[in-house]
Short mmCIF file of C-alpha atoms in Angstrom, two decimals:
data_model
loop_
_atom_site.label_atom_id
_atom_site.label_comp_id
_atom_site.label_asym_id
_atom_site.label_seq_id
_atom_site.Cartn_x
_atom_site.Cartn_y
_atom_site.Cartn_z
CA MET Q 1 101.82 112.54 93.50
CA SER Q 2 98.90 112.44 96.03
CA GLN Q 3 98.97 114.98 98.75
CA LEU Q 4 98.19 114.69 102.53
CA VAL Q 5 96.10 117.54 103.97
CA ARG Q 6 93.95 118.13 106.99
CA GLY Q 7 90.19 118.19 106.83
CA VAL Q 8 87.01 117.82 108.81
CA ILE Q 9 85.03 114.56 108.48
CA ALA Q 10 81.81 113.13 109.91
CA ARG Q 11 82.64 109.58 110.65
CA GLU Q 12 79.39 108.34 112.12
CA LYS Q 13 75.76 109.61 112.23
CA GLY Q 14 75.23 112.21 114.97
CA LYS Q 15 78.80 112.07 116.29
CA PRO Q 16 80.96 115.22 116.60
CA VAL Q 17 83.04 115.90 113.59
CA GLU Q 18 86.76 115.26 113.66
CA ILE Q 19 89.96 116.47 111.99
CA ALA Q 20 91.54 113.86 109.91
CA THR Q 21 94.40 113.49 107.36
CA ILE Q 22 92.97 113.43 103.87
CA VAL Q 23 94.62 111.89 100.82
CA VAL Q 24 94.05 114.13 97.76
CA PRO Q 25 95.02 112.62 94.44
CA ASP Q 26 96.42 114.45 91.47
CA PRO Q 27 93.69 115.78 89.17
CA GLY Q 28 92.58 113.35 86.38
CA PRO Q 29 90.90 114.36 83.16
CA GLY Q 30 88.42 117.18 83.72
CA GLU Q 31 89.40 117.65 87.36
CA ALA Q 32 91.07 120.31 89.44
CA VAL Q 33 92.73 120.50 92.76
CA VAL Q 34 91.91 123.73 94.69
CA LYS Q 35 93.64 125.16 97.54
CA VAL Q 36 90.85 126.29 99.83
CA GLN Q 37 91.05 129.64 101.39
CA THR Q 38 87.62 129.97 103.12
CA CYS Q 39 84.54 127.80 103.55
CA GLY Q 40 81.25 128.82 105.19
CA VAL Q 41 79.56 126.52 107.73
CA CYS Q 42 76.19 125.66 106.29
CA HIS Q 43 73.17 123.89 107.72
CA THR Q 44 73.63 121.32 104.99
CA ASP Q 45 76.84 120.19 106.41
CA LEU Q 46 75.04 119.69 109.78
CA HIS Q 47 72.33 117.72 107.92
CA TYR Q 48 75.15 115.41 106.42
CA ARG Q 49 76.58 114.92 109.94
CA GLU Q 50 73.08 114.00 111.28
CA GLY Q 51 72.46 111.48 108.45
CA GLY Q 52 69.73 113.68 107.04
CA ILE Q 53 71.07 113.64 103.47
CA ASN Q 54 72.14 109.93 103.15
CA ASP Q 55 74.14 107.34 105.01
CA GLU Q 56 77.29 107.20 102.87
CA PHE Q 57 79.62 107.93 105.86
CA PRO Q 58 82.32 109.02 106.29
CA PHE Q 59 81.66 112.41 104.78
CA LEU Q 60 84.19 115.14 104.08
CA LEU Q 61 82.13 118.20 105.01
CA GLY Q 62 82.16 121.72 103.65
CA HIS Q 63 81.06 123.04 100.31
CA GLU Q 64 80.52 126.85 100.49
CA ALA Q 65 84.06 127.72 99.60
CA ALA Q 66 86.46 129.93 97.64
CA GLY Q 67 90.14 129.36 96.77
CA VAL Q 68 92.85 129.15 94.20
CA VAL Q 69 93.28 126.46 91.54
CA GLU Q 70 96.55 124.61 92.23
CA ALA Q 71 96.46 122.02 89.41
CA VAL Q 72 94.25 120.80 86.60
CA GLY Q 73 93.96 117.59 84.73
CA ASP Q 74 93.90 116.94 81.04
CA GLY Q 75 91.30 118.61 78.94
CA VAL Q 76 90.57 121.46 81.34
CA THR Q 77 90.54 124.84 79.57
CA ASP Q 78 88.12 127.04 81.55
CA VAL Q 79 90.36 127.41 84.62
CA ALA Q 80 94.06 127.25 85.14
CA PRO Q 81 96.53 127.18 88.14
CA GLY Q 82 96.42 130.47 89.83
CA ASP Q 83 92.81 131.31 89.16
CA PHE Q 84 90.68 132.52 92.11
CA VAL Q 85 87.42 130.55 92.08
CA ILE Q 86 84.23 130.02 93.93
CA LEU Q 87 83.31 126.36 94.16
CA ASN Q 88 79.76 125.29 93.06
CA TRP Q 89 77.79 122.15 93.14
CA ARG Q 90 76.13 122.72 89.73
CA ALA Q 91 78.76 121.88 87.17
CA VAL Q 92 76.47 121.67 84.18
CA CYS Q 93 76.85 118.71 81.72
CA GLY Q 94 75.60 120.63 78.68
CA ASN Q 95 73.94 117.44 77.34
CA CYS Q 96 70.95 116.47 79.52
CA ARG Q 97 67.37 117.31 78.70
CA ALA Q 98 67.45 120.49 80.73
CA CYS Q 99 70.68 121.72 79.20
CA ASN Q 100 69.35 120.87 75.75
CA LYS Q 101 66.16 122.95 76.40
CA GLY Q 102 68.39 125.92 77.19
CA LYS Q 103 67.82 125.72 80.90
CA PRO Q 104 71.17 124.65 82.34
CA TRP Q 105 70.32 125.96 85.73
CA TYR Q 106 68.17 122.89 86.04
CA CYS Q 107 70.91 120.53 84.88
CA PHE Q 108 69.98 116.88 85.77
CA ASN Q 109 73.41 115.49 85.29
CA THR Q 110 75.80 117.64 87.00
CA HIS Q 111 79.56 116.71 87.13
CA ASN Q 112 81.67 115.82 90.16
CA ALA Q 113 85.27 114.53 90.31
CA LYS Q 114 85.51 110.84 89.33
CA GLN Q 115 88.41 110.10 91.67
CA LYS Q 116 87.78 109.75 95.39
CA MET Q 117 89.65 111.50 98.29
CA THR Q 118 90.32 109.09 101.05
CA LEU Q 119 91.62 108.66 104.51
CA GLU Q 120 95.14 107.23 104.94
CA ASP Q 121 93.89 103.66 105.33
CA GLY Q 122 92.19 103.98 101.93
CA THR Q 123 88.60 104.54 103.15
CA GLU Q 124 86.86 106.51 100.47
CA LEU Q 125 85.23 109.78 101.56
CA SER Q 126 81.86 111.17 100.43
CA PRO Q 127 82.32 114.92 99.71
CA ALA Q 128 79.41 117.10 100.77
CA LEU Q 129 77.56 118.16 97.66
CA GLY Q 130 80.34 116.72 95.56
CA ILE Q 131 82.82 119.24 97.01
CA GLY Q 132 84.18 118.53 100.46
CA ALA Q 133 85.93 121.85 101.29
CA PHE Q 134 86.53 121.75 105.06
CA VAL Q 135 89.94 120.78 103.97
CA GLU Q 136 93.17 122.53 103.08
CA LYS Q 137 92.96 121.31 99.44
CA THR Q 138 90.09 119.62 97.68
CA LEU Q 139 89.62 117.64 94.37
CA VAL Q 140 86.63 118.71 92.29
CA HIS Q 141 85.44 118.51 88.71
CA ALA Q 142 86.89 121.56 86.94
CA GLY Q 143 83.26 122.72 86.09
CA GLN Q 144 82.66 123.20 89.75
CA CYS Q 145 85.30 126.01 89.74
CA THR Q 146 83.79 129.43 88.78
CA LYS Q 147 86.47 132.03 88.18
CA VAL Q 148 85.82 135.46 89.70
CA ASP Q 149 87.73 138.69 90.37
CA PRO Q 150 90.61 137.83 92.63
CA SER Q 151 90.50 141.15 94.47
CA ALA Q 152 87.18 140.14 96.21
CA ARG Q 153 87.37 138.94 99.79
CA ALA Q 154 87.25 135.20 99.86
CA ALA Q 155 85.30 134.79 103.14
CA ALA Q 156 82.45 136.99 101.62
CA VAL Q 157 82.17 135.81 98.00
CA GLY Q 158 82.70 132.12 98.94
CA LEU Q 159 79.18 132.29 100.46
CA LEU Q 160 77.80 132.60 96.97
CA GLY Q 161 78.79 128.91 96.74
CA CYS Q 162 75.56 127.94 98.56
CA GLY Q 163 73.43 129.79 101.12
CA VAL Q 164 73.54 133.38 99.98
CA MET Q 165 73.18 132.33 96.35
CA ALA Q 166 70.22 130.16 97.31
CA GLY Q 167 68.39 133.08 98.83
CA LEU Q 168 69.29 135.64 96.17
CA GLY Q 169 68.33 133.31 93.40
CA ALA Q 170 65.12 132.30 95.12
CA ALA Q 171 63.92 135.92 94.97
CA ILE Q 172 65.40 136.97 91.65
CA ASN Q 173 65.69 133.79 89.50
CA THR Q 174 62.83 131.69 90.83
CA GLY Q 175 60.44 134.26 92.18
CA GLY Q 176 61.03 136.80 89.42
CA VAL Q 177 61.06 139.67 91.66
CA THR Q 178 61.13 142.98 89.84
CA ARG Q 179 60.80 146.69 90.38
CA GLY Q 180 57.86 147.82 92.51
CA ASP Q 181 57.07 144.33 93.78
CA SER Q 182 56.10 143.46 97.37
CA VAL Q 183 57.93 140.67 98.81
CA ALA Q 184 57.72 138.71 102.03
CA VAL Q 185 60.56 136.46 103.38
CA ILE Q 186 59.73 133.90 106.07
CA GLY Q 187 62.88 132.89 107.91
CA CYS Q 188 65.80 135.28 108.16
CA GLY Q 189 68.89 133.15 108.39
CA GLY Q 190 71.60 133.30 105.80
CA VAL Q 191 69.34 132.06 103.07
CA GLY Q 192 66.38 134.18 104.07
CA ASP Q 193 68.52 137.38 104.29
CA GLY Q 194 69.93 136.45 100.88
CA ALA Q 195 66.33 136.61 99.56
CA VAL Q 196 65.92 139.97 101.30
CA ALA Q 197 69.08 141.27 99.65
CA GLY Q 198 68.03 139.90 96.32
CA ALA Q 199 64.64 141.54 96.58
CA ALA Q 200 66.33 144.82 97.25
CA LEU Q 201 68.72 144.40 94.27
CA ALA Q 202 65.69 143.67 92.01
CA GLY Q 203 63.96 146.87 92.99
CA ALA Q 204 61.17 145.58 95.31
CA THR Q 205 59.65 148.55 97.09
CA THR Q 206 58.09 146.62 100.02
CA ILE Q 207 60.33 143.94 101.62
CA ILE Q 208 58.85 142.22 104.82
CA ALA Q 209 61.19 140.08 106.89
CA ILE Q 210 59.55 137.52 109.10
CA ASP Q 211 61.11 135.59 111.94
CA THR Q 212 60.66 134.71 115.63
CA ASP Q 213 64.03 136.23 116.65
CA ASP Q 214 64.27 140.00 116.98
CA ARG Q 215 68.10 139.84 116.34
CA LYS Q 216 67.57 138.20 113.00
CA LEU Q 217 64.94 140.77 112.13
CA GLU Q 218 67.38 143.52 112.81
CA TRP Q 219 70.03 141.78 110.61
CA ALA Q 220 67.36 141.63 107.86
CA LYS Q 221 66.88 145.46 107.92
CA GLY Q 222 70.53 145.73 107.09
CA PHE Q 223 69.98 143.79 103.97
CA GLY Q 224 67.06 145.90 102.76
CA ALA Q 225 63.88 144.76 104.74
CA THR Q 226 61.49 147.76 104.90
CA HIS Q 227 59.22 146.04 107.46
CA THR Q 228 59.60 143.29 110.00
CA ILE Q 229 57.16 140.79 111.67
CA ASN Q 230 57.92 138.88 114.77
CA ALA Q 231 55.85 135.69 114.10
CA ARG Q 232 55.63 135.04 117.88
CA GLU Q 233 53.79 138.36 118.38
CA HIS Q 234 51.67 138.75 115.21
CA ASP Q 235 49.53 136.78 112.84
CA VAL Q 236 51.87 136.54 109.94
CA VAL Q 237 49.20 136.36 107.15
CA GLU Q 238 47.10 139.13 108.62
CA ARG Q 239 50.06 141.50 109.15
CA VAL Q 240 51.52 140.81 105.63
CA ARG Q 241 48.20 141.78 104.17
CA GLU Q 242 48.06 144.90 106.34
CA LEU Q 243 51.43 146.00 104.94
CA THR Q 244 50.34 145.36 101.44
CA GLY Q 245 47.12 147.22 101.05
CA GLY Q 246 45.10 144.32 102.16
CA PHE Q 247 46.10 142.12 99.35
CA GLY Q 248 49.22 139.99 100.18
CA ALA Q 249 52.66 140.09 98.80
CA ASP Q 250 53.50 139.59 95.20
CA VAL Q 251 56.24 137.04 96.06
CA VAL Q 252 56.64 135.22 99.30
CA VAL Q 253 59.88 133.28 99.84
CA GLU Q 254 59.68 130.52 102.46
CA ALA Q 255 63.20 129.96 103.83
CA VAL Q 256 62.32 127.65 106.71
CA GLY Q 257 61.10 124.48 105.17
CA ARG Q 258 58.16 123.61 107.47
CA PRO Q 259 54.49 122.83 106.78
CA GLU Q 260 53.22 125.62 109.00
CA THR Q 261 55.47 128.29 107.54
CA TYR Q 262 54.59 127.12 104.12
CA LYS Q 263 50.91 127.49 104.73
CA GLN Q 264 51.64 131.12 105.97
CA ALA Q 265 53.47 131.76 102.71
CA PHE Q 266 50.63 130.37 100.66
CA TYR Q 267 47.99 132.59 102.28
CA ALA Q 268 50.23 135.68 102.71
CA ARG Q 269 50.58 136.09 98.87
CA ASP Q 270 48.35 138.19 96.68
CA LEU Q 271 46.03 136.53 94.10
CA ALA Q 272 48.13 135.30 91.27
CA GLY Q 273 51.26 135.80 93.45
CA THR Q 274 54.21 133.43 93.73
CA VAL Q 275 55.30 131.24 96.55
CA VAL Q 276 59.00 130.09 96.50
CA LEU Q 277 60.06 127.25 98.72
CA VAL Q 278 63.79 127.39 99.39
CA GLY Q 279 63.82 126.12 102.92
CA VAL Q 280 64.67 122.44 103.01
CA PRO Q 281 62.06 120.12 104.67
CA THR Q 282 62.65 116.81 106.06
CA PRO Q 283 61.49 113.54 104.42
CA ASP Q 284 58.57 113.05 106.83
CA MET Q 285 56.92 116.49 106.42
CA LYS Q 286 53.69 116.66 104.69
CA ILE Q 287 51.31 119.58 103.78
CA GLU Q 288 47.52 119.73 103.25
CA LEU Q 289 45.91 122.54 101.48
CA PRO Q 290 42.27 122.86 100.07
CA LEU Q 291 42.52 122.15 96.40
CA LEU Q 292 39.97 124.82 95.77
CA ASP Q 293 42.21 127.43 97.35
CA VAL Q 294 45.24 126.16 95.16
CA PHE Q 295 42.96 126.65 92.14
CA GLY Q 296 41.17 129.78 93.16
CA ARG Q 297 44.23 131.79 94.30
CA GLY Q 298 46.07 131.21 90.99
CA GLY Q 299 49.67 132.21 90.64
CA ALA Q 300 52.51 129.86 91.10
CA LEU Q 301 53.97 127.54 93.71
CA LYS Q 302 57.58 126.91 93.09
CA SER Q 303 60.60 125.24 94.58
CA SER Q 304 64.03 126.77 94.29
CA TRP Q 305 67.10 124.53 93.80
CA TYR Q 306 70.25 126.40 94.52
CA GLY Q 307 68.43 129.63 93.72
CA ASP Q 308 68.08 128.30 90.08
CA CYS Q 309 71.54 129.75 89.53
CA LEU Q 310 73.91 129.34 86.77
CA PRO Q 311 77.24 129.81 88.46
CA SER Q 312 79.11 130.85 85.29
CA ARG Q 313 76.53 133.61 84.87
CA ASP Q 314 75.73 134.65 88.43
CA PHE Q 315 78.85 134.29 90.45
CA PRO Q 316 80.98 136.78 88.50
CA MET Q 317 78.09 139.24 88.26
CA LEU Q 318 77.31 139.09 91.97
CA THR Q 319 80.99 139.33 92.80
CA GLU Q 320 81.27 142.51 90.73
CA LEU Q 321 78.26 143.95 92.57
CA TYR Q 322 79.94 143.23 95.83
CA ARG Q 323 83.06 144.92 94.67
CA GLN Q 324 81.09 148.00 93.74
CA GLY Q 325 79.41 148.07 97.24
CA ARG Q 326 75.99 147.36 95.89
CA LEU Q 327 75.82 143.88 97.61
CA ASP Q 328 76.98 143.58 101.13
CA LEU Q 329 78.31 140.08 101.34
CA ASP Q 330 80.53 140.98 104.23
CA ALA Q 331 77.50 141.46 106.39
CA PHE Q 332 76.80 137.72 106.15
CA VAL Q 333 80.12 136.81 107.75
CA THR Q 334 79.48 136.79 111.48
CA GLU Q 335 82.79 135.31 112.53
CA GLU Q 336 85.96 133.71 110.99
CA ILE Q 337 87.04 130.49 112.56
CA PRO Q 338 89.93 127.96 112.31
CA LEU Q 339 89.33 124.48 110.95
CA ASP Q 340 88.85 122.89 114.41
CA GLY Q 341 85.99 125.24 115.12
CA VAL Q 342 83.45 123.59 112.91
CA GLU Q 343 81.73 121.63 115.70
CA GLN Q 344 81.30 124.76 117.84
CA ALA Q 345 79.91 126.59 114.76
CA PHE Q 346 77.29 123.86 114.48
CA ALA Q 347 76.20 124.50 118.07
CA LYS Q 348 75.90 128.29 117.37
CA MET Q 349 73.38 127.52 114.57
CA HIS Q 350 71.01 126.07 117.12
CA THR Q 351 71.09 129.28 119.15
CA GLY Q 352 70.76 131.56 116.27
CA ASP Q 353 73.88 133.56 117.11
CA VAL Q 354 75.39 133.63 113.65
CA LEU Q 355 74.44 134.16 110.12
CA ARG Q 356 77.59 132.45 108.85
CA SER Q 357 80.74 131.16 110.53
CA VAL Q 358 83.44 130.94 107.96
CA VAL Q 359 86.48 128.66 108.26
CA VAL Q 360 89.64 130.52 107.14
CA PHE Q 361 92.72 128.60 106.23
#
């Protein structure tokens, strides 16, 4: 039998979100119904509301979530009712050209639930990133459920479902940060601070946090930044070089997604260094670089999708590091809010008052 639950939808482009009654069908083959416990409020959800992803309104927002599997459909063996899971938007297919090359973190044919959640009048909803988790219960593909230790705090480990994982993975998986490296991170929101934390985990000895907000720079210190640069007060490239013996950083993570900060990242890296773009640009943005500089500086210019993570590998490992006190995911949770606080949380993003607001059911 279908269930009726409360959820947050974006009905029209740019309009405030609203709480609506959502119809959640029983899980079909390969699907699972998850009782959501927590869901972080991510910038991507705001992009959906603003029409920055696509125009397939109405959207069921939310995707950075943790909860308990309530029911599964036929053929599901990896998770079972009662399992505590983090939801992910990279349920790998196992058969595409990336998976067949042994690189499932690039899977080009990820799974989503085949059935649609709807409004009471039958209007089909588009779930954010194939999840839709600002809702009491959600329907997903079973592969979007990654089982982790149930003793972990849901509000903290649920953030691995998107932003924190994106930053951690940008540093470790994409950037290949290793012991002794110098790392610069431009933009110290949730994703950027995830990159700072990832660089610290990997053994980087110089970790430079860069932002225009002194509050964010202080937060970055708590995640392992050894130096900070306020970009309003200093020339970023010049200062990064000063802090790295005049050379530039081995790895620079750009967590803003703007042409001007990407250029800073490009010139703030050492020769043969790596730039990782994890900040999400808008479709109209363009960048121009002298091709001779691209050639002459060597190294690598990379983009990081979801931190190039493999949820089945990374979520349990990072959850265990959190449980051991070696990865402070609690520090990313600025506030816990009710379901009807999502619109206010979007407003706080603009003022930089939070790293993450987390909806708690």
